[in-house]
Amino acid sequence: MTRVVVDRIETQQDPLRFGDPIGCHYHWLEPGEVDSYGDSVRRLAAKVELAVDAFERTSTLSEDVFAGEAADTLRERATRRHEESAAVRDHLRGLGRAINAYSDVLRRHREGLEQLRGFAVGKGLEVRDHRIWPPVETLPGDASQKQADAWESDWKAYQACFEAKIELRDARRAATRDLVKALAEHAGVHPDRDRATLVPAGAQQVRFGELRREAAEEASEAVQAGDAAEAARGTVDGLRRREQTALGRLEELVLAEAPPQEVQAQAAKVQSLHRELTEARVEMRDAEVVAQREQAQANHAARVGDRLG
Amino acid sequence: MRPIAINQRALRAAKEELDSAREDLRSALGDIDHPGDDFPWRDLVVEGVRSLVADAEQVAKGCHTLAAAVDDSIVDFDELDLMVGEAATLAAGLDRVTP
């Protein structure tokens, strides 16, 4: 699902004009903490990897170990889970790495601001409230040549600071592109400002019409899956009753001291019914899981459709 | 219907691997600490990480349901073994009674 978020900081930072005080203080989250955040995402990826391996092991249980239709169903489920979880692992890894890389961008930005501040102080510019202030705008008419030279050199220093700040900002924004791209690619979230330049065109975008159609399709799939689950429950109930009846008959035969061939035949019947019941139960549980999932997807699609419609 | 051959030890090992992966995964989910302080694109980053964390939660749930399905197979086949054994004993007993 596509999410759209506007970044306040980027919006606020736009209007820096020549002549404004230039901010030279890093006031965001410490780059080291951003780095740890990325590490924790990658650690989660490593744990998802354990699940990927576990699903793979179940999906490759050999026929010698586990055979029959129930076993095949289980292996298919495990294969599906294996693929899904491998995708989640890759996305977590990708986003974790992008966050790590972004922490370096922030670190370079902080160092750049520190150097900028040092430069301004060295040039004798006024640095107050974490900002570099512009020199006075005009000189009095009777200013000496020395004063005029100092004024000009102050403005040149201010201009150098201004340009350095713009460069720092642009470098940071350019480096942000990788992060935003990773967010779109791995987590399906997009910024809506500067969309054309920051987001690869058409990546994971869902249009309103598609959402409506998706909701209708999901609803019909949910109904079908619900019917299938209901039918599977009916099969299990029927088999359970037949098994009970067959067991009762076996007991009667034994009590009546019937011929052994008859008793053995009845025992074989009970066994075969039990085997069928076992498989029907597995199928019923699968059908119930599918029905639940389809219902949840239909609910989700309907909510999304409503919100946009 | 194909004949059922089963190695319960291998099934149990597969189930245990699913269970332990789920536990490890759950604890790592608890370790994700979304940053509270601001930085450019923080909201978008947190939004993205949250959505992947939700996917990882689904993976943990998948471990659980699959482990339960494997477990059910083990139990059902145990019951079947028991029944076959009982029926055989019964039939053997009857053999001795009948002249």
mmCIF file of C-alpha atoms in Angstrom:
data_model
loop_
_atom_site.group_PDB
_atom_site.id
_atom_site.type_symbol
_atom_site.label_atom_id
_atom_site.label_comp_id
_atom_site.label_asym_id
_atom_site.label_seq_id
_atom_site.Cartn_x
_atom_site.Cartn_y
_atom_site.Cartn_z
ATOM 1 C CA MET A 1 0.000 0.000 0.000
ATOM 2 C CA THR A 2 1.342 3.377 -0.974
ATOM 3 C CA ARG A 3 1.785 5.894 1.805
ATOM 4 C CA VAL A 4 2.459 9.537 1.196
ATOM 5 C CA VAL A 5 4.216 11.704 3.747
ATOM 6 C CA VAL A 6 5.465 15.267 3.484
ATOM 7 C CA ASP A 7 8.713 16.072 5.238
ATOM 8 C CA ARG A 8 8.361 19.198 7.374
ATOM 9 C CA ILE A 9 12.074 19.915 7.629
ATOM 10 C CA GLU A 10 12.621 19.974 3.885
ATOM 11 C CA THR A 11 9.598 22.240 3.530
ATOM 12 C CA GLN A 12 10.842 24.655 6.200
ATOM 13 C CA GLN A 13 14.386 24.724 4.848
ATOM 14 C CA ASP A 14 13.504 26.023 1.414
ATOM 15 C CA PRO A 15 13.510 29.792 1.868
ATOM 16 C CA LEU A 16 17.171 30.628 2.584
ATOM 17 C CA ARG A 17 17.915 33.934 0.825
ATOM 18 C CA PHE A 18 21.137 35.867 0.457
ATOM 19 C CA GLY A 19 21.284 38.309 3.364
ATOM 20 C CA ASP A 20 19.480 36.012 5.835
ATOM 21 C CA PRO A 21 21.257 34.746 8.930
ATOM 22 C CA ILE A 22 22.790 31.340 8.078
ATOM 23 C CA GLY A 23 22.084 28.468 10.471
ATOM 24 C CA CYS A 24 25.270 26.568 11.354
ATOM 25 C CA HIS A 25 24.080 24.267 14.102
ATOM 26 C CA TYR A 26 23.269 20.581 13.724
ATOM 27 C CA HIS A 27 20.048 20.179 15.715
ATOM 28 C CA TRP A 28 18.718 16.830 14.491
ATOM 29 C CA LEU A 29 18.984 13.337 15.902
ATOM 30 C CA GLU A 30 22.647 12.325 16.389
ATOM 31 C CA PRO A 31 23.911 10.513 13.254
ATOM 32 C CA GLY A 32 25.115 7.677 15.506
ATOM 33 C CA GLU A 33 21.556 7.044 16.653
ATOM 34 C CA VAL A 34 20.280 7.002 13.081
ATOM 35 C CA ASP A 35 23.043 4.457 12.402
ATOM 36 C CA SER A 36 21.886 2.261 15.320
ATOM 37 C CA TYR A 37 18.329 2.464 14.039
ATOM 38 C CA GLY A 38 19.552 1.060 10.706
ATOM 39 C CA ASP A 39 21.480 -1.645 12.597
ATOM 40 C CA SER A 40 18.356 -2.700 14.487
ATOM 41 C CA VAL A 41 16.480 -3.025 11.184
ATOM 42 C CA ARG A 42 19.281 -5.216 9.828
ATOM 43 C CA ARG A 43 19.286 -7.317 13.010
ATOM 44 C CA LEU A 44 15.596 -7.925 12.463
ATOM 45 C CA ALA A 45 16.456 -9.031 8.913
ATOM 46 C CA ALA A 46 18.924 -11.540 10.378
ATOM 47 C CA LYS A 47 16.169 -12.978 12.598
ATOM 48 C CA VAL A 48 13.757 -13.184 9.677
ATOM 49 C CA GLU A 49 16.519 -15.173 7.985
ATOM 50 C CA LEU A 50 16.107 -17.851 10.689
ATOM 51 C CA ALA A 51 12.436 -18.130 9.759
ATOM 52 C CA VAL A 52 13.397 -18.296 6.068
ATOM 53 C CA ASP A 53 15.655 -21.274 6.863
ATOM 54 C CA ALA A 54 13.008 -22.946 9.027
ATOM 55 C CA PHE A 55 10.382 -22.630 6.277
ATOM 56 C CA GLU A 56 12.852 -24.012 3.789
ATOM 57 C CA ARG A 57 13.579 -27.010 6.003
ATOM 58 C CA THR A 58 9.874 -27.823 6.321
ATOM 59 C CA SER A 59 9.315 -27.291 2.603
ATOM 60 C CA THR A 60 12.065 -29.779 1.786
ATOM 61 C CA LEU A 61 11.056 -32.571 4.190
ATOM 62 C CA SER A 62 11.679 -35.613 2.006
ATOM 63 C CA GLU A 63 9.090 -38.155 0.915
ATOM 64 C CA ASP A 64 10.880 -40.693 3.135
ATOM 65 C CA VAL A 65 10.123 -38.555 6.140
ATOM 66 C CA PHE A 66 6.656 -37.390 5.312
ATOM 67 C CA ALA A 67 4.481 -38.527 2.409
ATOM 68 C CA GLY A 68 0.880 -38.254 1.331
ATOM 69 C CA GLU A 69 -1.433 -35.456 0.301
ATOM 70 C CA ALA A 70 -1.357 -33.821 3.721
ATOM 71 C CA ALA A 71 2.440 -33.771 3.542
ATOM 72 C CA ASP A 72 2.352 -32.221 0.064
ATOM 73 C CA THR A 73 -0.027 -29.520 1.261
ATOM 74 C CA LEU A 74 2.251 -28.736 4.171
ATOM 75 C CA ARG A 75 5.305 -28.554 1.914
ATOM 76 C CA GLU A 76 3.482 -26.219 -0.469
ATOM 77 C CA ARG A 77 2.521 -23.929 2.395
ATOM 78 C CA ALA A 78 6.077 -23.920 3.677
ATOM 79 C CA THR A 79 7.382 -23.103 0.187
ATOM 80 C CA ARG A 80 5.016 -20.146 -0.055
ATOM 81 C CA ARG A 81 6.037 -18.892 3.388
ATOM 82 C CA HIS A 82 9.672 -19.366 2.462
ATOM 83 C CA GLU A 83 9.326 -17.082 -0.546
ATOM 84 C CA GLU A 84 7.331 -14.448 1.337
ATOM 85 C CA SER A 85 9.727 -14.339 4.273
ATOM 86 C CA ALA A 86 12.779 -14.180 1.983
ATOM 87 C CA ALA A 87 11.267 -11.052 0.390
ATOM 88 C CA VAL A 88 10.667 -9.487 3.830
ATOM 89 C CA ARG A 89 14.270 -10.278 4.796
ATOM 90 C CA ASP A 90 15.619 -8.638 1.618
ATOM 91 C CA HIS A 91 13.506 -5.528 2.142
ATOM 92 C CA LEU A 92 14.584 -5.175 5.777
ATOM 93 C CA ARG A 93 18.212 -5.603 4.766
ATOM 94 C CA GLY A 94 17.909 -3.073 1.951
ATOM 95 C CA LEU A 95 16.203 -0.442 4.062
ATOM 96 C CA GLY A 96 18.544 -1.059 7.014
ATOM 97 C CA ARG A 97 21.559 -0.472 4.757
ATOM 98 C CA ALA A 98 19.994 2.664 3.297
ATOM 99 C CA ILE A 99 19.426 4.041 6.826
ATOM 100 C CA ASN A 100 23.050 3.242 7.740
ATOM 101 C CA ALA A 101 24.237 5.069 4.616
ATOM 102 C CA TYR A 102 21.963 7.989 5.423
ATOM 103 C CA SER A 103 23.498 8.320 8.872
ATOM 104 C CA ASP A 104 26.818 8.987 7.079
ATOM 105 C CA VAL A 105 25.116 11.708 5.050
ATOM 106 C CA LEU A 106 23.919 13.345 8.273
ATOM 107 C CA ARG A 107 27.374 12.944 9.823
ATOM 108 C CA ARG A 108 29.019 14.689 6.864
ATOM 109 C CA HIS A 109 26.399 17.412 7.078
ATOM 110 C CA ARG A 110 27.140 17.976 10.770
ATOM 111 C CA GLU A 111 30.889 18.153 10.108
ATOM 112 C CA GLY A 112 30.268 20.581 7.264
ATOM 113 C CA LEU A 113 28.259 22.859 9.554
ATOM 114 C CA GLU A 114 31.023 22.770 12.189
ATOM 115 C CA GLN A 115 33.599 23.778 9.568
ATOM 116 C CA LEU A 116 31.294 26.517 8.328
ATOM 117 C CA ARG A 117 30.979 27.927 11.815
ATOM 118 C CA GLY A 118 34.766 27.796 12.296
ATOM 119 C CA PHE A 119 35.289 29.593 9.007
ATOM 120 C CA ALA A 120 32.805 32.373 9.922
ATOM 121 C CA VAL A 121 34.392 32.896 13.354
ATOM 122 C CA GLY A 122 37.857 32.987 11.746
ATOM 123 C CA LYS A 123 36.710 35.656 9.304
ATOM 124 C CA GLY A 124 35.359 37.786 12.138
ATOM 125 C CA LEU A 125 31.687 37.446 11.206
ATOM 126 C CA GLU A 126 29.128 37.664 13.972
ATOM 127 C CA VAL A 127 28.036 34.175 15.108
ATOM 128 C CA ARG A 128 25.127 34.269 17.570
ATOM 129 C CA ASP A 129 22.240 31.899 18.401
ATOM 130 C CA HIS A 130 23.846 29.216 16.206
ATOM 131 C CA ARG A 131 23.611 31.536 13.222
ATOM 132 C CA ILE A 132 26.050 33.485 11.080
ATOM 133 C CA TRP A 133 24.784 37.061 10.787
ATOM 134 C CA PRO A 134 25.227 39.206 7.682
ATOM 135 C CA PRO A 135 27.400 42.354 7.945
ATOM 136 C CA VAL A 136 25.677 45.785 8.099
ATOM 137 C CA GLU A 137 23.929 46.564 4.856
ATOM 138 C CA THR A 138 25.267 50.052 4.170
ATOM 139 C CA LEU A 139 28.286 52.126 5.180
ATOM 140 C CA PRO A 140 27.976 55.723 6.334
ATOM 141 C CA GLY A 141 28.902 58.215 3.588
ATOM 142 C CA ASP A 142 31.999 59.394 5.447
ATOM 143 C CA ALA A 143 33.484 55.922 6.001
ATOM 144 C CA SER A 144 37.240 55.616 5.556
ATOM 145 C CA GLN A 145 38.847 53.454 2.880
ATOM 146 C CA LYS A 146 39.907 51.036 5.603
ATOM 147 C CA GLN A 147 36.308 50.725 6.812
ATOM 148 C CA ALA A 148 35.124 50.242 3.242
ATOM 149 C CA ASP A 149 37.693 47.476 2.649
ATOM 150 C CA ALA A 150 36.663 45.701 5.881
ATOM 151 C CA TRP A 151 32.997 45.973 4.918
ATOM 152 C CA GLU A 152 33.697 44.484 1.513
ATOM 153 C CA SER A 153 35.767 41.649 2.943
ATOM 154 C CA ASP A 154 33.002 40.890 5.495
ATOM 155 C CA TRP A 155 30.455 40.623 2.715
ATOM 156 C CA LYS A 156 32.770 38.391 0.718
ATOM 157 C CA ALA A 157 33.160 36.133 3.770
ATOM 158 C CA TYR A 158 29.387 36.109 4.265
ATOM 159 C CA GLN A 159 28.927 35.219 0.606
ATOM 160 C CA ALA A 160 31.378 32.328 0.951
ATOM 161 C CA CYS A 161 29.408 31.086 3.996
ATOM 162 C CA PHE A 162 26.124 31.416 2.124
ATOM 163 C CA GLU A 163 27.433 29.439 -0.824
ATOM 164 C CA ALA A 164 28.941 26.789 1.438
ATOM 165 C CA LYS A 165 25.619 26.414 3.249
ATOM 166 C CA ILE A 166 23.691 26.028 -0.005
ATOM 167 C CA GLU A 167 26.238 23.465 -1.161
ATOM 168 C CA LEU A 168 25.917 21.528 2.089
ATOM 169 C CA ARG A 169 22.145 21.548 1.811
ATOM 170 C CA ASP A 170 22.174 20.441 -1.817
ATOM 171 C CA ALA A 171 24.713 17.690 -1.150
ATOM 172 C CA ARG A 172 22.567 16.401 1.688
ATOM 173 C CA ARG A 173 19.446 16.486 -0.450
ATOM 174 C CA ALA A 174 21.148 14.695 -3.307
ATOM 175 C CA ALA A 175 22.300 11.984 -0.914
ATOM 176 C CA THR A 176 18.756 11.791 0.464
ATOM 177 C CA ARG A 177 17.600 10.580 -2.930
ATOM 178 C CA ASP A 178 19.082 7.131 -2.242
ATOM 179 C CA LEU A 179 17.209 6.901 1.044
ATOM 180 C CA VAL A 180 13.921 7.943 -0.525
ATOM 181 C CA LYS A 181 14.463 5.500 -3.368
ATOM 182 C CA ALA A 182 15.151 2.693 -0.877
ATOM 183 C CA LEU A 183 12.000 3.622 1.062
ATOM 184 C CA ALA A 184 9.898 3.391 -2.104
ATOM 185 C CA GLU A 185 11.536 0.182 -3.247
ATOM 186 C CA HIS A 186 11.573 -1.705 0.042
ATOM 187 C CA ALA A 187 8.676 -0.297 2.060
ATOM 188 C CA GLY A 188 6.347 1.281 -0.523
ATOM 189 C CA VAL A 189 6.370 4.737 1.100
ATOM 190 C CA HIS A 190 6.777 7.928 -0.964
ATOM 191 C CA PRO A 191 7.205 11.625 -0.347
ATOM 192 C CA ASP A 192 4.741 13.696 -2.326
ATOM 193 C CA ARG A 193 6.867 16.831 -2.672
ATOM 194 C CA ASP A 194 9.488 16.834 -5.419
ATOM 195 C CA ARG A 195 7.961 13.541 -6.372
ATOM 196 C CA ALA A 196 9.151 13.661 -9.945
ATOM 197 C CA THR A 197 12.796 14.127 -9.010
ATOM 198 C CA LEU A 198 12.971 12.051 -5.845
ATOM 199 C CA VAL A 199 10.898 8.996 -6.702
ATOM 200 C CA PRO A 200 11.499 6.623 -9.589
ATOM 201 C CA ALA A 201 8.546 7.072 -11.922
ATOM 202 C CA GLY A 202 5.643 4.706 -11.427
ATOM 203 C CA ALA A 203 7.237 2.714 -8.627
ATOM 204 C CA GLN A 204 4.614 0.896 -6.566
ATOM 205 C CA GLN A 205 1.901 3.433 -7.194
ATOM 206 C CA VAL A 206 -1.704 2.411 -6.881
ATOM 207 C CA ARG A 207 -4.430 4.427 -8.549
ATOM 208 C CA PHE A 208 -7.903 5.031 -7.241
ATOM 209 C CA GLY A 209 -9.676 2.993 -9.928
ATOM 210 C CA GLU A 210 -7.390 0.033 -9.285
ATOM 211 C CA LEU A 211 -8.160 0.202 -5.580
ATOM 212 C CA ARG A 212 -11.910 -0.055 -6.195
ATOM 213 C CA ARG A 213 -11.507 -2.973 -8.557
ATOM 214 C CA GLU A 214 -9.092 -4.606 -6.121
ATOM 215 C CA ALA A 215 -11.684 -4.291 -3.337
ATOM 216 C CA ALA A 216 -14.381 -5.970 -5.459
ATOM 217 C CA GLU A 217 -12.047 -8.803 -6.469
ATOM 218 C CA GLU A 218 -10.903 -9.341 -2.911
ATOM 219 C CA ALA A 219 -14.507 -9.496 -1.711
ATOM 220 C CA SER A 220 -15.429 -12.162 -4.255
ATOM 221 C CA GLU A 221 -12.301 -14.181 -3.390
ATOM 222 C CA ALA A 222 -13.210 -13.964 0.294
ATOM 223 C CA VAL A 223 -16.700 -15.357 -0.381
ATOM 224 C CA GLN A 224 -15.260 -18.250 -2.429
ATOM 225 C CA ALA A 225 -12.678 -19.045 0.241
ATOM 226 C CA GLY A 226 -15.403 -18.915 2.921
ATOM 227 C CA ASP A 227 -17.493 -21.433 0.958
ATOM 228 C CA ALA A 228 -14.490 -23.733 0.531
ATOM 229 C CA ALA A 229 -13.802 -23.652 4.278
ATOM 230 C CA GLU A 230 -17.472 -24.408 5.025
ATOM 231 C CA ALA A 231 -17.409 -27.407 2.641
ATOM 232 C CA ALA A 232 -14.188 -28.697 4.230
ATOM 233 C CA ARG A 233 -15.783 -28.482 7.690
ATOM 234 C CA GLY A 234 -18.771 -30.483 6.391
ATOM 235 C CA THR A 235 -16.451 -33.200 5.063
ATOM 236 C CA VAL A 236 -14.662 -33.474 8.412
ATOM 237 C CA ASP A 237 -17.954 -33.724 10.328
ATOM 238 C CA GLY A 238 -19.250 -36.441 7.993
ATOM 239 C CA LEU A 239 -16.049 -38.477 8.273
ATOM 240 C CA ARG A 240 -16.015 -38.109 12.044
ATOM 241 C CA ARG A 241 -19.561 -39.522 12.259
ATOM 242 C CA ARG A 242 -18.678 -42.414 9.931
ATOM 243 C CA GLU A 243 -15.587 -43.203 11.983
ATOM 244 C CA GLN A 244 -17.654 -43.268 15.203
ATOM 245 C CA THR A 245 -20.234 -45.584 13.607
ATOM 246 C CA ALA A 246 -17.501 -47.903 12.291
ATOM 247 C CA LEU A 247 -15.853 -48.024 15.742
ATOM 248 C CA GLY A 248 -19.225 -48.827 17.340
ATOM 249 C CA ARG A 249 -19.745 -51.661 14.841
ATOM 250 C CA LEU A 250 -16.245 -53.010 15.576
ATOM 251 C CA GLU A 251 -17.073 -53.079 19.286
ATOM 252 C CA GLU A 252 -20.342 -54.912 18.599
ATOM 253 C CA LEU A 253 -18.559 -57.510 16.466
ATOM 254 C CA VAL A 254 -15.975 -58.153 19.186
ATOM 255 C CA LEU A 255 -18.633 -58.446 21.917
ATOM 256 C CA ALA A 256 -20.693 -60.788 19.747
ATOM 257 C CA GLU A 257 -17.533 -62.879 19.159
ATOM 258 C CA ALA A 258 -17.916 -62.601 15.406
ATOM 259 C CA PRO A 259 -15.518 -64.521 13.071
ATOM 260 C CA PRO A 260 -11.986 -62.984 13.068
ATOM 261 C CA GLN A 261 -12.094 -62.233 9.314
ATOM 262 C CA GLU A 262 -15.109 -60.034 9.900
ATOM 263 C CA VAL A 263 -13.455 -58.261 12.856
ATOM 264 C CA GLN A 264 -10.257 -57.681 10.875
ATOM 265 C CA ALA A 265 -12.190 -56.302 7.918
ATOM 266 C CA GLN A 266 -14.012 -53.904 10.230
ATOM 267 C CA ALA A 267 -10.709 -52.824 11.901
ATOM 268 C CA ALA A 268 -9.243 -52.093 8.452
ATOM 269 C CA LYS A 269 -12.284 -49.996 7.658
ATOM 270 C CA VAL A 270 -11.776 -47.976 10.861
ATOM 271 C CA GLN A 271 -8.119 -47.399 9.970
ATOM 272 C CA SER A 272 -8.875 -46.204 6.485
ATOM 273 C CA LEU A 273 -11.612 -43.861 7.752
ATOM 274 C CA HIS A 274 -9.203 -42.447 10.310
ATOM 275 C CA ARG A 275 -6.616 -41.800 7.633
ATOM 276 C CA GLU A 276 -9.173 -39.972 5.523
ATOM 277 C CA LEU A 277 -10.262 -37.950 8.539
ATOM 278 C CA THR A 278 -6.664 -36.921 9.267
ATOM 279 C CA GLU A 279 -6.240 -35.572 5.757
ATOM 280 C CA ALA A 280 -9.608 -33.865 5.737
ATOM 281 C CA ARG A 281 -8.668 -32.071 8.960
ATOM 282 C CA VAL A 282 -5.452 -30.722 7.444
ATOM 283 C CA GLU A 283 -7.374 -29.538 4.379
ATOM 284 C CA MET A 284 -9.997 -27.925 6.568
ATOM 285 C CA ARG A 285 -7.394 -26.005 8.548
ATOM 286 C CA ASP A 286 -5.716 -24.834 5.344
ATOM 287 C CA ALA A 287 -9.055 -23.735 3.919
ATOM 288 C CA GLU A 288 -9.849 -21.858 7.145
ATOM 289 C CA VAL A 289 -6.511 -20.059 7.087
ATOM 290 C CA VAL A 290 -7.041 -19.079 3.447
ATOM 291 C CA ALA A 291 -10.586 -17.892 4.221
ATOM 292 C CA GLN A 292 -9.349 -15.759 7.113
ATOM 293 C CA ARG A 293 -6.609 -14.252 5.008
ATOM 294 C CA GLU A 294 -8.946 -13.508 2.111
ATOM 295 C CA GLN A 295 -11.444 -11.924 4.492
ATOM 296 C CA ALA A 296 -8.729 -9.728 6.005
ATOM 297 C CA GLN A 297 -7.538 -8.671 2.547
ATOM 298 C CA ALA A 298 -11.086 -7.904 1.473
ATOM 299 C CA ASN A 299 -11.658 -5.802 4.590
ATOM 300 C CA HIS A 300 -8.412 -3.964 3.996
ATOM 301 C CA ALA A 301 -9.149 -3.336 0.312
ATOM 302 C CA ALA A 302 -12.644 -2.133 1.177
ATOM 303 C CA ARG A 303 -11.287 0.300 3.782
ATOM 304 C CA VAL A 304 -8.675 1.653 1.388
ATOM 305 C CA GLY A 305 -11.330 2.023 -1.314
ATOM 306 C CA ASP A 306 -13.629 3.893 1.076
ATOM 307 C CA ARG A 307 -10.932 6.240 2.231
ATOM 308 C CA LEU A 308 -10.067 7.287 -1.294
ATOM 309 C CA GLY A 309 -13.583 7.078 -2.674
ATOM 310 C CA MET B 1 -3.837 -42.127 -1.938
ATOM 311 C CA ARG B 2 -0.129 -42.790 -1.505
ATOM 312 C CA PRO B 3 1.126 -44.829 1.442
ATOM 313 C CA ILE B 4 2.142 -42.821 4.460
ATOM 314 C CA ALA B 5 5.758 -43.132 5.523
ATOM 315 C CA ILE B 6 6.801 -41.020 8.400
ATOM 316 C CA ASN B 7 9.865 -40.102 10.385
ATOM 317 C CA GLN B 8 8.565 -38.332 13.433
ATOM 318 C CA ARG B 9 11.980 -37.227 14.674
ATOM 319 C CA ALA B 10 12.604 -35.237 11.485
ATOM 320 C CA LEU B 11 9.137 -33.695 11.748
ATOM 321 C CA ARG B 12 9.704 -32.708 15.361
ATOM 322 C CA ALA B 13 13.073 -31.161 14.471
ATOM 323 C CA ALA B 14 11.417 -29.102 11.728
ATOM 324 C CA LYS B 15 8.742 -27.960 14.164
ATOM 325 C CA GLU B 16 11.338 -27.001 16.776
ATOM 326 C CA GLU B 17 13.271 -24.953 14.224
ATOM 327 C CA LEU B 18 10.072 -23.069 13.347
ATOM 328 C CA ASP B 19 9.334 -22.458 17.043
ATOM 329 C CA SER B 20 12.797 -21.197 17.862
ATOM 330 C CA ALA B 21 12.920 -18.941 14.769
ATOM 331 C CA ARG B 22 9.618 -17.450 15.887
ATOM 332 C CA GLU B 23 10.896 -16.732 19.401
ATOM 333 C CA ASP B 24 14.091 -15.092 18.129
ATOM 334 C CA LEU B 25 12.088 -13.052 15.670
ATOM 335 C CA ARG B 26 9.620 -11.890 18.316
ATOM 336 C CA SER B 27 12.398 -10.660 20.589
ATOM 337 C CA ALA B 28 14.076 -8.777 17.710
ATOM 338 C CA LEU B 29 10.712 -7.140 16.937
ATOM 339 C CA GLY B 30 10.691 -5.786 20.495
ATOM 340 C CA ASP B 31 14.207 -4.373 20.021
ATOM 341 C CA ILE B 32 13.213 -1.946 17.269
ATOM 342 C CA ASP B 33 13.194 1.489 18.878
ATOM 343 C CA HIS B 34 11.806 4.164 16.547
ATOM 344 C CA PRO B 35 13.691 7.457 17.008
ATOM 345 C CA GLY B 36 11.699 10.218 18.680
ATOM 346 C CA ASP B 37 14.008 13.125 17.759
ATOM 347 C CA ASP B 38 13.689 14.777 14.411
ATOM 348 C CA PHE B 39 15.879 14.550 11.318
ATOM 349 C CA PRO B 40 15.065 15.098 7.639
ATOM 350 C CA TRP B 41 12.696 12.400 6.353
ATOM 351 C CA ARG B 42 12.259 10.936 9.830
ATOM 352 C CA ASP B 43 8.488 10.481 9.435
ATOM 353 C CA LEU B 44 8.895 8.725 6.107
ATOM 354 C CA VAL B 45 11.694 6.490 7.417
ATOM 355 C CA VAL B 46 9.715 5.497 10.523
ATOM 356 C CA GLU B 47 6.636 4.880 8.374
ATOM 357 C CA GLY B 48 8.664 2.584 6.123
ATOM 358 C CA VAL B 49 10.310 0.688 8.977
ATOM 359 C CA ARG B 50 6.951 0.233 10.705
ATOM 360 C CA SER B 51 5.446 -1.291 7.593
ATOM 361 C CA LEU B 52 8.341 -3.763 7.291
ATOM 362 C CA VAL B 53 8.094 -4.575 11.006
ATOM 363 C CA ALA B 54 4.432 -5.434 10.393
ATOM 364 C CA ASP B 55 5.554 -7.773 7.575
ATOM 365 C CA ALA B 56 8.077 -9.392 9.936
ATOM 366 C CA GLU B 57 5.279 -9.904 12.481
ATOM 367 C CA GLN B 58 3.366 -11.774 9.795
ATOM 368 C CA VAL B 59 6.441 -13.958 9.232
ATOM 369 C CA ALA B 60 6.483 -14.782 12.974
ATOM 370 C CA LYS B 61 2.791 -15.664 12.779
ATOM 371 C CA GLY B 62 3.513 -17.864 9.759
ATOM 372 C CA CYS B 63 6.138 -19.762 11.821
ATOM 373 C CA HIS B 64 3.527 -20.330 14.476
ATOM 374 C CA THR B 65 0.745 -21.625 12.206
ATOM 375 C CA LEU B 66 3.095 -23.847 10.226
ATOM 376 C CA ALA B 67 4.617 -25.268 13.437
ATOM 377 C CA ALA B 68 1.075 -26.007 14.647
ATOM 378 C CA ALA B 69 0.264 -27.770 11.367
ATOM 379 C CA VAL B 70 3.427 -29.897 11.645
ATOM 380 C CA ASP B 71 2.576 -30.637 15.260
ATOM 381 C CA ASP B 72 -0.932 -31.763 14.321
ATOM 382 C CA SER B 73 0.509 -34.193 11.790
ATOM 383 C CA ILE B 74 2.752 -35.700 14.455
ATOM 384 C CA VAL B 75 -0.136 -36.152 16.902
ATOM 385 C CA ASP B 76 -2.523 -37.561 14.323
ATOM 386 C CA PHE B 77 -0.038 -40.189 13.202
ATOM 387 C CA ASP B 78 0.638 -41.146 16.812
ATOM 388 C CA GLU B 79 -3.074 -41.795 17.230
ATOM 389 C CA LEU B 80 -3.165 -43.805 14.052
ATOM 390 C CA ASP B 81 -0.260 -45.996 15.221
ATOM 391 C CA LEU B 82 -2.081 -46.625 18.488
ATOM 392 C CA MET B 83 -5.285 -47.628 16.734
ATOM 393 C CA VAL B 84 -3.557 -49.977 14.344
ATOM 394 C CA GLY B 85 -1.778 -51.575 17.313
ATOM 395 C CA GLU B 86 -5.017 -52.004 19.244
ATOM 396 C CA ALA B 87 -6.831 -53.507 16.284
ATOM 397 C CA ALA B 88 -3.973 -55.981 15.744
ATOM 398 C CA THR B 89 -4.002 -57.032 19.405
ATOM 399 C CA LEU B 90 -7.745 -57.474 19.248
ATOM 400 C CA ALA B 91 -7.543 -59.607 16.136
ATOM 401 C CA ALA B 92 -4.700 -61.700 17.619
ATOM 402 C CA GLY B 93 -6.750 -62.269 20.808
ATOM 403 C CA LEU B 94 -9.728 -63.445 18.788
ATOM 404 C CA ASP B 95 -7.504 -65.815 16.834
ATOM 405 C CA ARG B 96 -6.571 -67.601 20.062
ATOM 406 C CA VAL B 97 -10.219 -67.892 21.267
ATOM 407 C CA THR B 98 -11.619 -69.353 18.092
ATOM 408 C CA PRO B 99 -11.039 -73.127 17.853
#
